[in-house]
mmCIF file of C-alpha atoms in Angstrom:
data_model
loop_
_atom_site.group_PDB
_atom_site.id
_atom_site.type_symbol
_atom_site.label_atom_id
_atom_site.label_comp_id
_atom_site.label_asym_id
_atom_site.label_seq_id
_atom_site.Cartn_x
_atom_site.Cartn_y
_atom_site.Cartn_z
ATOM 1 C CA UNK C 669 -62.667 43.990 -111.653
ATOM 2 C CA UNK C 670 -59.468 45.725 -113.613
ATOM 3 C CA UNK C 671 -57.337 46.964 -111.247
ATOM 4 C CA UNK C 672 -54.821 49.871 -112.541
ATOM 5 C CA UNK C 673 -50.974 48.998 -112.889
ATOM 6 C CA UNK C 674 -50.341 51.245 -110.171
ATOM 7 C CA UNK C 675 -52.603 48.793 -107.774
ATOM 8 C CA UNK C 676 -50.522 45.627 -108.951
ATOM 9 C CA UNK C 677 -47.084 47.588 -107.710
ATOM 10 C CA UNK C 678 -48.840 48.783 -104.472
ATOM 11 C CA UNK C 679 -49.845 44.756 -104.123
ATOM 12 C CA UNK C 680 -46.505 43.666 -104.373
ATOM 13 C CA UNK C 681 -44.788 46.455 -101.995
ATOM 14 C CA UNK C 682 -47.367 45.721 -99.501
ATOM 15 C CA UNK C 683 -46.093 41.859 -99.962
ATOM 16 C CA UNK C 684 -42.817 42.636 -99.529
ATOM 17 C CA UNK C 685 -43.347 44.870 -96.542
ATOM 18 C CA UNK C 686 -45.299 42.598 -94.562
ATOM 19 C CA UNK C 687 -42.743 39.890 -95.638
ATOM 20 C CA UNK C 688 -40.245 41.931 -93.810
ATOM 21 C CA UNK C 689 -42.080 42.491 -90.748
ATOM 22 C CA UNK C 690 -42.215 38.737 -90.187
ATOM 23 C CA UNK C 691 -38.731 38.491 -90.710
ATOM 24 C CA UNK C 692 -37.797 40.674 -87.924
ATOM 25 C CA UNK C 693 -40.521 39.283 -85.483
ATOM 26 C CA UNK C 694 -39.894 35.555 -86.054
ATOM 27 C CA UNK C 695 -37.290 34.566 -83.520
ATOM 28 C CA UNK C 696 -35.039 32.485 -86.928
ATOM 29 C CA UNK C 697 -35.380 35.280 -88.870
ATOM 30 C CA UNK C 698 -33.232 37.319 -90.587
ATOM 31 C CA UNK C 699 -32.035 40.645 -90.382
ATOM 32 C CA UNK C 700 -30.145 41.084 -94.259
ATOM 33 C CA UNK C 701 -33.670 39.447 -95.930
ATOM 34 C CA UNK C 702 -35.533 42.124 -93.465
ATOM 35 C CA UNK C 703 -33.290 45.177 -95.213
ATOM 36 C CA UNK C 704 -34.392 43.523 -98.520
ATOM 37 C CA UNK C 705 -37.592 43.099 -98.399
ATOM 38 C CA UNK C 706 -37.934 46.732 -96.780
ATOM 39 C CA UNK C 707 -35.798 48.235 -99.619
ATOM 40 C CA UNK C 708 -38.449 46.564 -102.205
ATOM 41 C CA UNK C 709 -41.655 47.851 -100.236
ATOM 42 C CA UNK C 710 -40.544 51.210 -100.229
ATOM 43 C CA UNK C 711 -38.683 50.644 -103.197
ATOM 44 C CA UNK C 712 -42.553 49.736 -104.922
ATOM 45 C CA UNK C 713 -44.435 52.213 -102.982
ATOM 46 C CA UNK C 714 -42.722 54.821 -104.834
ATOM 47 C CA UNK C 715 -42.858 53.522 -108.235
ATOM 48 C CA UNK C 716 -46.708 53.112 -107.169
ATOM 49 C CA UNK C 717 -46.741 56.708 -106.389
ATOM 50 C CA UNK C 718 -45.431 58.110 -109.503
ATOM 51 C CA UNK C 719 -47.178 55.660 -111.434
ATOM 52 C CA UNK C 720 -50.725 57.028 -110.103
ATOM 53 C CA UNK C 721 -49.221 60.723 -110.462
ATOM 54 C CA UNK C 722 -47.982 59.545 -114.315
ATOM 55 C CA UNK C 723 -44.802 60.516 -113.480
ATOM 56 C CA UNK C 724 -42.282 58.978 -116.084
ATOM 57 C CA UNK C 725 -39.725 57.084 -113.352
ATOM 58 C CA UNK C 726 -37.603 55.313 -115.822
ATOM 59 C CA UNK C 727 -34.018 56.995 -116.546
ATOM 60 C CA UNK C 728 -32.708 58.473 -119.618
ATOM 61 C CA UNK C 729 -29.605 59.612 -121.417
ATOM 62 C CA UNK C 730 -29.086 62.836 -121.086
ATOM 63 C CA UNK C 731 -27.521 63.529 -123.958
ATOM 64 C CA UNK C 732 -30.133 61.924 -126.398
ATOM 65 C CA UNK C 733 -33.155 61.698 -124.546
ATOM 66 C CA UNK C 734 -33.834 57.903 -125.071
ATOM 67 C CA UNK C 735 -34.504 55.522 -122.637
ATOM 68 C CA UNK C 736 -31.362 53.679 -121.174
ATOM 69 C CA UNK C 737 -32.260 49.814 -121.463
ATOM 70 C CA UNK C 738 -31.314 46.842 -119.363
ATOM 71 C CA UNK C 739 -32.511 43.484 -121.316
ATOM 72 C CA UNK C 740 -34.233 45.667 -124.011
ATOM 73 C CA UNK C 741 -36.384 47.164 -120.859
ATOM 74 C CA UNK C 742 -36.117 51.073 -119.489
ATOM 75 C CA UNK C 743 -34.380 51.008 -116.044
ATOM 76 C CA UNK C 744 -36.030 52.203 -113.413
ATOM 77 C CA UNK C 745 -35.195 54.569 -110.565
ATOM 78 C CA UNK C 746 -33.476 52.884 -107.999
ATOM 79 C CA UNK C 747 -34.806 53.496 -104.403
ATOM 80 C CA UNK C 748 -32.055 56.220 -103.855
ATOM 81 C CA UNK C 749 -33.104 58.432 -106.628
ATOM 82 C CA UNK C 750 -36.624 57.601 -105.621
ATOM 83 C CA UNK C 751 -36.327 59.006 -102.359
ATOM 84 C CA UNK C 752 -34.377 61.962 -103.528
ATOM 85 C CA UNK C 753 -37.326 62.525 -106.140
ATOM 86 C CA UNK C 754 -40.197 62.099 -103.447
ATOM 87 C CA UNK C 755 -38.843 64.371 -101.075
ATOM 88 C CA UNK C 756 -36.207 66.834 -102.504
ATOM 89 C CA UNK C 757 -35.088 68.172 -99.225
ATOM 90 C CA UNK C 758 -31.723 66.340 -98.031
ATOM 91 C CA UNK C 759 -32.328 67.053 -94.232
ATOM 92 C CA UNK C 760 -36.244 65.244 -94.774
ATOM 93 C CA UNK C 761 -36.251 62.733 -91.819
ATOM 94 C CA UNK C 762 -38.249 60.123 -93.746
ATOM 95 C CA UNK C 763 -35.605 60.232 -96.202
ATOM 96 C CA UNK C 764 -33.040 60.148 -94.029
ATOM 97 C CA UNK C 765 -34.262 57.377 -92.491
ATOM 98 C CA UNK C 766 -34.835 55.544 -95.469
ATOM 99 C CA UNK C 767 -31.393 56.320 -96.806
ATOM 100 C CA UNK C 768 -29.622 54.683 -93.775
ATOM 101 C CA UNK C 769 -31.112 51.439 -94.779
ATOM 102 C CA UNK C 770 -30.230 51.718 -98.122
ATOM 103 C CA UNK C 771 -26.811 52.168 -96.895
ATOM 104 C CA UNK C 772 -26.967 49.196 -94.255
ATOM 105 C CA UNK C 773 -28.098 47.114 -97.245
ATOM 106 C CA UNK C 774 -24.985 47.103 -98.738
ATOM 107 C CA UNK C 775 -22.694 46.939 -95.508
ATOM 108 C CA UNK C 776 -24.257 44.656 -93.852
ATOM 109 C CA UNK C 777 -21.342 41.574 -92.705
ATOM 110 C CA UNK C 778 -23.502 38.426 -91.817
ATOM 111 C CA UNK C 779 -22.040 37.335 -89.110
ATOM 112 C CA UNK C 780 -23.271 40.318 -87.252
ATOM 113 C CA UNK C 781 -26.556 40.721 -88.188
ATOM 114 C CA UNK C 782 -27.860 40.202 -84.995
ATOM 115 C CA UNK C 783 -26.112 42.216 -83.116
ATOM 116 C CA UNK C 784 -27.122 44.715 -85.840
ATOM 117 C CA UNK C 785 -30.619 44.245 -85.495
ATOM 118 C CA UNK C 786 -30.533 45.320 -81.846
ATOM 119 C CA UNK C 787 -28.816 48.429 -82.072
ATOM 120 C CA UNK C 788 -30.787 49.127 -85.071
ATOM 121 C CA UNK C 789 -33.893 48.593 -83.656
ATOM 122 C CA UNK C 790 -35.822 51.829 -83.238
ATOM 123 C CA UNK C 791 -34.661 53.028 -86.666
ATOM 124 C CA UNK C 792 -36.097 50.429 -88.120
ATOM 125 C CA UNK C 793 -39.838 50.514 -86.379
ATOM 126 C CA UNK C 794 -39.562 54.251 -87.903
ATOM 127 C CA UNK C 795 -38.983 52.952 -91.113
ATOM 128 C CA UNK C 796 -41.817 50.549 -91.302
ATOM 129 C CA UNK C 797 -43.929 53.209 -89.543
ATOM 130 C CA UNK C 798 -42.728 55.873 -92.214
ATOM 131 C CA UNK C 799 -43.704 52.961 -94.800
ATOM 132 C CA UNK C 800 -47.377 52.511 -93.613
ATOM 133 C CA UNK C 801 -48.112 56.840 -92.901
ATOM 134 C CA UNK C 802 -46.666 57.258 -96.721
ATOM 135 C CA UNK C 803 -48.907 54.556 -98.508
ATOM 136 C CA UNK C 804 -51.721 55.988 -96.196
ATOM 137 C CA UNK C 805 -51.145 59.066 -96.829
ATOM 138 C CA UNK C 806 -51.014 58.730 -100.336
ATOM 139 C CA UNK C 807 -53.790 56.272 -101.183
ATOM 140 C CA UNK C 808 -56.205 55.692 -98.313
ATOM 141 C CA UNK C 809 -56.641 54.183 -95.378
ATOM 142 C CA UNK C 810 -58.094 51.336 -96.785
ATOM 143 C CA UNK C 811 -54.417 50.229 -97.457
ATOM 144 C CA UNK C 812 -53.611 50.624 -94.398
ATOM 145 C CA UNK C 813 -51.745 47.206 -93.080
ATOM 146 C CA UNK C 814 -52.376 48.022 -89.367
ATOM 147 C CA UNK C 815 -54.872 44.972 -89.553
ATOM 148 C CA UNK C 816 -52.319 42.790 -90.205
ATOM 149 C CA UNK C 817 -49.599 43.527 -88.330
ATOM 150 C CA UNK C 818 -48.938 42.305 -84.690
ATOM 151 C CA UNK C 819 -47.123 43.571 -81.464
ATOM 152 C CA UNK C 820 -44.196 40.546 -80.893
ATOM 153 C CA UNK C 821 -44.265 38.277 -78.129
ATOM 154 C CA UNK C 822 -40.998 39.124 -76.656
ATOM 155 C CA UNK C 823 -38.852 37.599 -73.465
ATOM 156 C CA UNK C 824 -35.414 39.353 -73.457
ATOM 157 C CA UNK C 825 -36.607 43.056 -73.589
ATOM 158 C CA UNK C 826 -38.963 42.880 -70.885
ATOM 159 C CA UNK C 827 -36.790 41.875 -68.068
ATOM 160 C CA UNK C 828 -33.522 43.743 -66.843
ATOM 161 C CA UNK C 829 -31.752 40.325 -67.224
ATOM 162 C CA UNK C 830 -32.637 40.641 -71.224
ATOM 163 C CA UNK C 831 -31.867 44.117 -71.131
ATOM 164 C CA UNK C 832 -28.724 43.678 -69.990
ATOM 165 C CA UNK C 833 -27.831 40.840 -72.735
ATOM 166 C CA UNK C 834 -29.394 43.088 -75.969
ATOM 167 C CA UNK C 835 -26.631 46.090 -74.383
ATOM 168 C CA UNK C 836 -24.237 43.417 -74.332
ATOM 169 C CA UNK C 837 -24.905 42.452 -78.184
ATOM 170 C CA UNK C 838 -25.226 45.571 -78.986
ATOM 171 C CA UNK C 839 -21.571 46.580 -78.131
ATOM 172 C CA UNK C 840 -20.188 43.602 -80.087
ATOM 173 C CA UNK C 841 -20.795 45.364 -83.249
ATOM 174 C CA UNK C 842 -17.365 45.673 -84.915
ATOM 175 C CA UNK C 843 -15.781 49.095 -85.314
ATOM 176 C CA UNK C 844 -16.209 48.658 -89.253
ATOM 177 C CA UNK C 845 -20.096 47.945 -88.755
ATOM 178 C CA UNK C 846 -20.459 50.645 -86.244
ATOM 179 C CA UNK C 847 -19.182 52.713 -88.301
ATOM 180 C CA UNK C 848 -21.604 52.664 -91.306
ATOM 181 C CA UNK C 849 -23.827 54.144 -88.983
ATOM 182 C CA UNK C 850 -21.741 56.707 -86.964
ATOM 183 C CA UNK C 851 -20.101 58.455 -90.299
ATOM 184 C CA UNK C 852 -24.039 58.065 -91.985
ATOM 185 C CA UNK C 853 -24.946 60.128 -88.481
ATOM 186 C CA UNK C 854 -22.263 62.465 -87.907
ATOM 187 C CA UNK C 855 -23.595 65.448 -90.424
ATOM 188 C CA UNK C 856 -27.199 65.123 -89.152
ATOM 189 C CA UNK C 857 -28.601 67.179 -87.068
ATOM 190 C CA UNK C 858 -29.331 66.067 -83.017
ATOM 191 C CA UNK C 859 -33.072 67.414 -83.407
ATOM 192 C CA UNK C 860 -33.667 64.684 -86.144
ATOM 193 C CA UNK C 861 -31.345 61.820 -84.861
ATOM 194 C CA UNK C 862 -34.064 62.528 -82.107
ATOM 195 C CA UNK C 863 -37.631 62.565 -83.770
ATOM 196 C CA UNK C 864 -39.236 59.702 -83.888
ATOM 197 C CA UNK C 865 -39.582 59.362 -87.272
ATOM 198 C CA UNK C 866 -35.812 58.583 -87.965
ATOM 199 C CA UNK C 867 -35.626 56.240 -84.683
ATOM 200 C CA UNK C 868 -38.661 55.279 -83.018
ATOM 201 C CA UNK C 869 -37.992 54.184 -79.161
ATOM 202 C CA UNK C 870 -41.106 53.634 -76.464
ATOM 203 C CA UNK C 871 -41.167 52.676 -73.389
ATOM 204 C CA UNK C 872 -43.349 49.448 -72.125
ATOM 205 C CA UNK C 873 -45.572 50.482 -69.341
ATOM 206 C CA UNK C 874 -47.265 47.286 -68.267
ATOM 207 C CA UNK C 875 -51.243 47.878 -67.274
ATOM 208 C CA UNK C 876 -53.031 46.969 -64.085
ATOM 209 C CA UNK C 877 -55.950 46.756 -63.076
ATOM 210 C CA UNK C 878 -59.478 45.621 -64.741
ATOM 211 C CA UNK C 879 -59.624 44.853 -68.282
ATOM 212 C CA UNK C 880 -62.289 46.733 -70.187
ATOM 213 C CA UNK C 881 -63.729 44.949 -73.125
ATOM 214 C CA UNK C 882 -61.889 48.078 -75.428
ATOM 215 C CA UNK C 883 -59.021 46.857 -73.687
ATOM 216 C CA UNK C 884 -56.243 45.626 -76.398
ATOM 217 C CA UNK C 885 -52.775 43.755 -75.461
ATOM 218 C CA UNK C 886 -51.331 47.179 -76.551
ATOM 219 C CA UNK C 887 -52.306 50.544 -76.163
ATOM 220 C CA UNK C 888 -50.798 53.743 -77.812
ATOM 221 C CA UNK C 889 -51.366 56.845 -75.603
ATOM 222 C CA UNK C 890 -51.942 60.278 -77.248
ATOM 223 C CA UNK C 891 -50.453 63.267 -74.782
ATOM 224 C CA UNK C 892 -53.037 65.610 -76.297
ATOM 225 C CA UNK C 893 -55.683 63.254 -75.144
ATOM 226 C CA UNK C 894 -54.544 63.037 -71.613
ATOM 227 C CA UNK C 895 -55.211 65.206 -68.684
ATOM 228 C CA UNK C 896 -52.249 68.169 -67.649
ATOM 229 C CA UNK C 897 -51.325 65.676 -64.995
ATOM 230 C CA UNK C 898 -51.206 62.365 -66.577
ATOM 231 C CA UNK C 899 -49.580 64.485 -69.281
ATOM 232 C CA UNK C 900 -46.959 65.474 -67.170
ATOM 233 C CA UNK C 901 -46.151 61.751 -65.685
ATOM 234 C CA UNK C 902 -45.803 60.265 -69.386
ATOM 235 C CA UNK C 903 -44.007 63.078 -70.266
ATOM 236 C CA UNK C 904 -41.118 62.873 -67.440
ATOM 237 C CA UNK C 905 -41.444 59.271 -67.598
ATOM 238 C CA UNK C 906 -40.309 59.561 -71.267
ATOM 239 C CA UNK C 907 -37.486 62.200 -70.414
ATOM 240 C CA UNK C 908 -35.928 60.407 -67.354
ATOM 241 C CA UNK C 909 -35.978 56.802 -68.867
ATOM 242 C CA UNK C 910 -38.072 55.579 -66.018
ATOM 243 C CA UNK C 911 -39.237 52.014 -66.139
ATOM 244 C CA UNK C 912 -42.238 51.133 -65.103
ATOM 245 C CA UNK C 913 -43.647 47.761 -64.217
ATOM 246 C CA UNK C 914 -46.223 47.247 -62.124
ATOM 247 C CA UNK C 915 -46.120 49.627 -58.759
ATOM 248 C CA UNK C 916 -41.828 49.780 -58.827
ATOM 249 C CA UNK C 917 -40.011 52.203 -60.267
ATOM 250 C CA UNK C 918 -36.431 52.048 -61.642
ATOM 251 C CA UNK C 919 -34.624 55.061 -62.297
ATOM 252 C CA UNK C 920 -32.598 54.945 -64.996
ATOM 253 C CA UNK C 921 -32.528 58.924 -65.735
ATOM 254 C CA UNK C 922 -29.133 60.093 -65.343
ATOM 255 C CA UNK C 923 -27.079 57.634 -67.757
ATOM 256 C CA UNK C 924 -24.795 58.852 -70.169
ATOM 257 C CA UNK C 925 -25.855 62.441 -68.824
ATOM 258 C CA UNK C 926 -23.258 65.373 -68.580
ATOM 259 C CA UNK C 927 -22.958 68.003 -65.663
ATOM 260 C CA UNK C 928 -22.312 71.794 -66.868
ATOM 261 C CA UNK C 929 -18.200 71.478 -66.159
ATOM 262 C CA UNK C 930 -18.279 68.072 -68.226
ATOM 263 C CA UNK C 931 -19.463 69.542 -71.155
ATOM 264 C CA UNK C 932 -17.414 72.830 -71.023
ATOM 265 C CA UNK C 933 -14.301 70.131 -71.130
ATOM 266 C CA UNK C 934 -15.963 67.835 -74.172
ATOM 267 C CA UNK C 935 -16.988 71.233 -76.011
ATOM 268 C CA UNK C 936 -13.124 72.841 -75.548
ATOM 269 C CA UNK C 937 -11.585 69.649 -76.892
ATOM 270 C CA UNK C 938 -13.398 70.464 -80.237
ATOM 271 C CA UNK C 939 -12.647 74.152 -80.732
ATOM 272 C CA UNK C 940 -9.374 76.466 -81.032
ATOM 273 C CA UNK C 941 -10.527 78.472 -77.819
ATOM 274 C CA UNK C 942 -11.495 78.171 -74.254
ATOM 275 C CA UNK C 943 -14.915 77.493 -73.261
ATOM 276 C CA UNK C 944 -16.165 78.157 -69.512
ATOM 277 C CA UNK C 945 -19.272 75.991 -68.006
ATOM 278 C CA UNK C 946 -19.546 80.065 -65.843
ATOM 279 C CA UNK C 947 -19.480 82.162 -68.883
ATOM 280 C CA UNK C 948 -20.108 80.946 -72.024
ATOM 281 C CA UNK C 949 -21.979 77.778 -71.469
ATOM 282 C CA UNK C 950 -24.449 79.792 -69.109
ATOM 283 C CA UNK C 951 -25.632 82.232 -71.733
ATOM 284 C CA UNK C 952 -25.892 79.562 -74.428
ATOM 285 C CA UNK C 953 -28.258 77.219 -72.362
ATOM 286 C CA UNK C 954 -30.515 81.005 -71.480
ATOM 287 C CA UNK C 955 -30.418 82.366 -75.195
ATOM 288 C CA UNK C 956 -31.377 78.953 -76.980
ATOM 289 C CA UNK C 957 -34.248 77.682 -73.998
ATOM 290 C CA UNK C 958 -33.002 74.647 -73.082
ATOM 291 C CA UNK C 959 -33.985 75.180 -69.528
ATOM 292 C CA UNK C 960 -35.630 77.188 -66.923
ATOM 293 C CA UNK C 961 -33.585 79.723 -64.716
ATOM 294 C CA UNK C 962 -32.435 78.481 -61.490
ATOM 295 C CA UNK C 963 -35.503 79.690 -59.931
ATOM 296 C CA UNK C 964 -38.127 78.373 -61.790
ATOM 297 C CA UNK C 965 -41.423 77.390 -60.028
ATOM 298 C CA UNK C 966 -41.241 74.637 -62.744
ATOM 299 C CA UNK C 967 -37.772 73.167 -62.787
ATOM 300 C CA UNK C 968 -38.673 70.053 -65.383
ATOM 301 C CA UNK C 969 -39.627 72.375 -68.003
ATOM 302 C CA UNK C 970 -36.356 71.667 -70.125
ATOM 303 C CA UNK C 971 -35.720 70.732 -73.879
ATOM 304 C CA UNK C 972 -35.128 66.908 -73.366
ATOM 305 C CA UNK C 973 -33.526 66.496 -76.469
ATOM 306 C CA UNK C 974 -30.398 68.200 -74.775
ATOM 307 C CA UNK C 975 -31.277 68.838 -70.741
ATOM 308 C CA UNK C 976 -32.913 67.286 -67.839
ATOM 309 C CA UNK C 977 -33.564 67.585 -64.541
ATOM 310 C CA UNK C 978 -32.561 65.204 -61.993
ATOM 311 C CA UNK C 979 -34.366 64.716 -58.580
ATOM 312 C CA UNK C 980 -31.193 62.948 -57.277
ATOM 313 C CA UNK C 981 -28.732 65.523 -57.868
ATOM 314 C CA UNK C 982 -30.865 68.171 -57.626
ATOM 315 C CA UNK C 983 -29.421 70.084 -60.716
ATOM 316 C CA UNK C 984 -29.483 70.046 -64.256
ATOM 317 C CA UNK C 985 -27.637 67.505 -66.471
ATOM 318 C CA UNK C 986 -27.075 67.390 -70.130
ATOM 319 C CA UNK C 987 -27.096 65.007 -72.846
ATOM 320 C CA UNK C 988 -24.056 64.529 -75.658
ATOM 321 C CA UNK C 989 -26.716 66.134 -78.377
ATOM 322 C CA UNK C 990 -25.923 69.253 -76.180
ATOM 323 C CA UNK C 991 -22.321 68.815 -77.045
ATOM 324 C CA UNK C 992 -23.237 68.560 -80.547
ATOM 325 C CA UNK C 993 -25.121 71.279 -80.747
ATOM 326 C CA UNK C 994 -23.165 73.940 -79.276
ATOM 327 C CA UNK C 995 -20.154 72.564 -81.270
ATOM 328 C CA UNK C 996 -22.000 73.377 -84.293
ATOM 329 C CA UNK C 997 -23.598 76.687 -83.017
ATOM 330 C CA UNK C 998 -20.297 78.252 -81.762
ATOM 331 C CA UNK C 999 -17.427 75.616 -83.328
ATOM 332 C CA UNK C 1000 -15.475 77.950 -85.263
ATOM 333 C CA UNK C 1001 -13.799 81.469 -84.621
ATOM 334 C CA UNK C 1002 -16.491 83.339 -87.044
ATOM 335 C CA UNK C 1003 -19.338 81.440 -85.515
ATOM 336 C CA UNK C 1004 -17.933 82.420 -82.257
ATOM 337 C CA UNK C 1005 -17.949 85.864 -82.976
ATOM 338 C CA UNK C 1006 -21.842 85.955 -84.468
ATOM 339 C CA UNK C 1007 -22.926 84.374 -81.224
ATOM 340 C CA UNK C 1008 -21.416 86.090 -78.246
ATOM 341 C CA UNK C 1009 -20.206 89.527 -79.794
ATOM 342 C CA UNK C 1010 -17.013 89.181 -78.796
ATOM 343 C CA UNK C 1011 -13.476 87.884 -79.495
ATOM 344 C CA UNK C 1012 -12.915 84.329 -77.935
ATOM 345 C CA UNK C 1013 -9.834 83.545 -75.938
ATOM 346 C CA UNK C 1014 -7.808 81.539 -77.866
ATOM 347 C CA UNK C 1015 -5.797 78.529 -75.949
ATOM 348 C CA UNK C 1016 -2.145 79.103 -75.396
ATOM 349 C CA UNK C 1017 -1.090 75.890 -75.866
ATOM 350 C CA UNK C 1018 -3.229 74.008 -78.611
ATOM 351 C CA UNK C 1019 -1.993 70.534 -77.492
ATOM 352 C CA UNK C 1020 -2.536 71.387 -73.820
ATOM 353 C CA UNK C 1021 -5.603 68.941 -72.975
ATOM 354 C CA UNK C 1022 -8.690 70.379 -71.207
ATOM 355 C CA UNK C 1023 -9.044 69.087 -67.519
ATOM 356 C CA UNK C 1024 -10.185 66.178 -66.646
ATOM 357 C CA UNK C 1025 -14.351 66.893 -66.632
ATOM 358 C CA UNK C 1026 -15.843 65.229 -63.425
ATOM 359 C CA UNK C 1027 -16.098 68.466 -60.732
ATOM 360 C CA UNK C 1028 -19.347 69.505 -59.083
ATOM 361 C CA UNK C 1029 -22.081 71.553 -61.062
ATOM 362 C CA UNK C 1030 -21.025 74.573 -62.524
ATOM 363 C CA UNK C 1031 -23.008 77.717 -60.981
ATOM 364 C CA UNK C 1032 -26.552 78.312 -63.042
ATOM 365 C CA UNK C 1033 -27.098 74.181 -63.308
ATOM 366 C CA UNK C 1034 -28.050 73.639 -59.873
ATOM 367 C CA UNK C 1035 -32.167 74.368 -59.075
ATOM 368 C CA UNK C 1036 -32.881 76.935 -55.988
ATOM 369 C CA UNK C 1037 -32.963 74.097 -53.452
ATOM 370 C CA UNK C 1038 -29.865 73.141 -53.876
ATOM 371 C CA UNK C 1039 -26.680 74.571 -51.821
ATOM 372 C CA UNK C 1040 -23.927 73.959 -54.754
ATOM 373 C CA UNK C 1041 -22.630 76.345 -56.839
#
């Protein structure tokens, strides 16, 4: 049987793809030929795409119209104007996803690739995920590469010992390396750097109990399949960054988490004018829903991307995104203005620094059991 050209190019992306997924998974592997052979899968999927679509995807001068040749053959789109062609909106997370590869491509220092690979390591399960939904998407299931592709035996990231030496790596990363990822970051919004399509984190939840003959070594749980109250375990499992193995529990919820007062000091080191944790804090978290009133019947009902609640301080805590985002909501005089209706009170002393952040719950962030402020 004659296969189309556009077949052949989906053949060798495929290749490439699963080339790269062994890469990462075998235990020698490494992490710059993993990039690579990523870049080429998606860089192939594309050119697939457009071919099937007879979409021309070879560049040409602008001025005369003619192909631009490289060995006396049209060049190509390169993955970056590939991406930008496939989906035109900058702020597209499968894009921007893609795009931070092609930038760690061409940064990456060997030496560190390791250490790379760890902190990278959600992003790039989105990207291969992003990889296999696209060529689905576009050309069947029956391409689909789910059939070959295998959950890795691991050691170090199922055990707090190993989860203490992948942190460990992580934070070797050199301030250069770290960097490529931070400045790529910095413009994007927290709702994305969130979704799991740009970085794709779960949580291992080991099973119990008899084995049904359905019963694979992993199994992906739907929320819209479960009931309201298995729902609702997942879900604040997945908020509070509880662990789960077996019949222990180790909370882990309130790490790198921020109490009202905290944030009012890391948002007033970033602007021209004071900001209060009583005033202008309060009325942000109310207008924009990131949690319940203080007297809630249902005090875990908060937007998790920048609030939780925590059992063990019986209040509300908030994550840096939340920083972020009201930085960018209210950052600037004018913005300041268009938000509250009113003037804001600018600092007396712009070199005077903000006190230390540290003090109990400002009032509003603690729930209706609690005595504090």
């Amino acid at each position: 049987m004659a296969y189309p050209r556009w077949h052949h190019i989906l053949m060798e992306s495929q290749r490439h793809a699963l080339k790269a997924v062994d890469e990462w998974n075998c235990s020698s592997g490494n992490y710059c030929d993993f990039l690579t052979h990523m870049h080429k899968a998606w860089h192939y999927l594309l050119h697939a795409e457009f071919h099937k679509d007879k979409i021309d995807y070879h560049f040409r001068d602008p001025k005369t119209g003619q192909y631009i040749l490289i060995d006396n053959e049209p060049k190509a789109w390169d993955l970056e104007w590939c991406l930008k062609q496939r989906y035109p909106d900058s702020g597209d997370i499968v894009r921007l996803n893609a795009e931070l590869f092609v930038a760690l491509r061409n940064k990456v220092e060997h030496r560190y690739e390791h250490n790379l690979k760890i902190a990278t390591g959600g992003k790039a399960q989105a990207l291969v995920m992003n990889y296999e939904h696209e060529m689905v998407a576009f050309f069947g299931s029956k391409y689909s590469l789910a059939d070959r592709l295998r959950f890795p035996i691991s050691l170090q990231a199922l055990t707090a010992e190993g989860r203490a030496q992948l942190q460990k790596a992580a934070k070797k990363l050199p301030k250069k390396t770290r960097d490529v990822v931070a400045k790529f970051e910095a413009a994007i919004d927290p709702a994305v750097l969130d979704d799991l399509k740009y970085d794709y984190r779960v949580r291992l939840v080991p099973i119990v109990g008899s084995k049904t003959d359905a019963d694979l070594a992993i199994n992906f749980v739907k929320l819209d399949e479960l009931t309201e109250e298995e729902r609702k375990t997942m879900v604040e499992a997945g908020r509070q960054g509880t662990v789960i193995i077996k019949d222990r529990h180790v909370e882990v919820a309130d790490k790198a988490k921020l109490r009202a007062k905290q944030v009012a000091a890391l948002v007033e080191e970033q602007v021209p004018f004071e900001f209060s944790a009583y005033s202008e804090h309060l009325e942000m978290w109310q207008r924009l829903k990131v949690r319940p009133a203080k007297d809630s019947a249902d005090p875990y009902a908060t937007d998790a991307r920048y609030c939780i609640y925590s059992e063990a301080f019986n209040s509300y805590l908030y994550t840096p995104a939340w920083v972020k985002k009201v930085v960018k909501e209210i950052g600037t005089v004018e913005k300041y203005r268009a938000f509250f209706d009113k003037e804001p009170r600018m600092k007396k002393n712009i070199t005077q620094f903000p006190k230390q952040a540290g003090a109990p719950a400002a009032e509003g962030d603690a729930h209706p059991q609690s005595k504090s402020a």
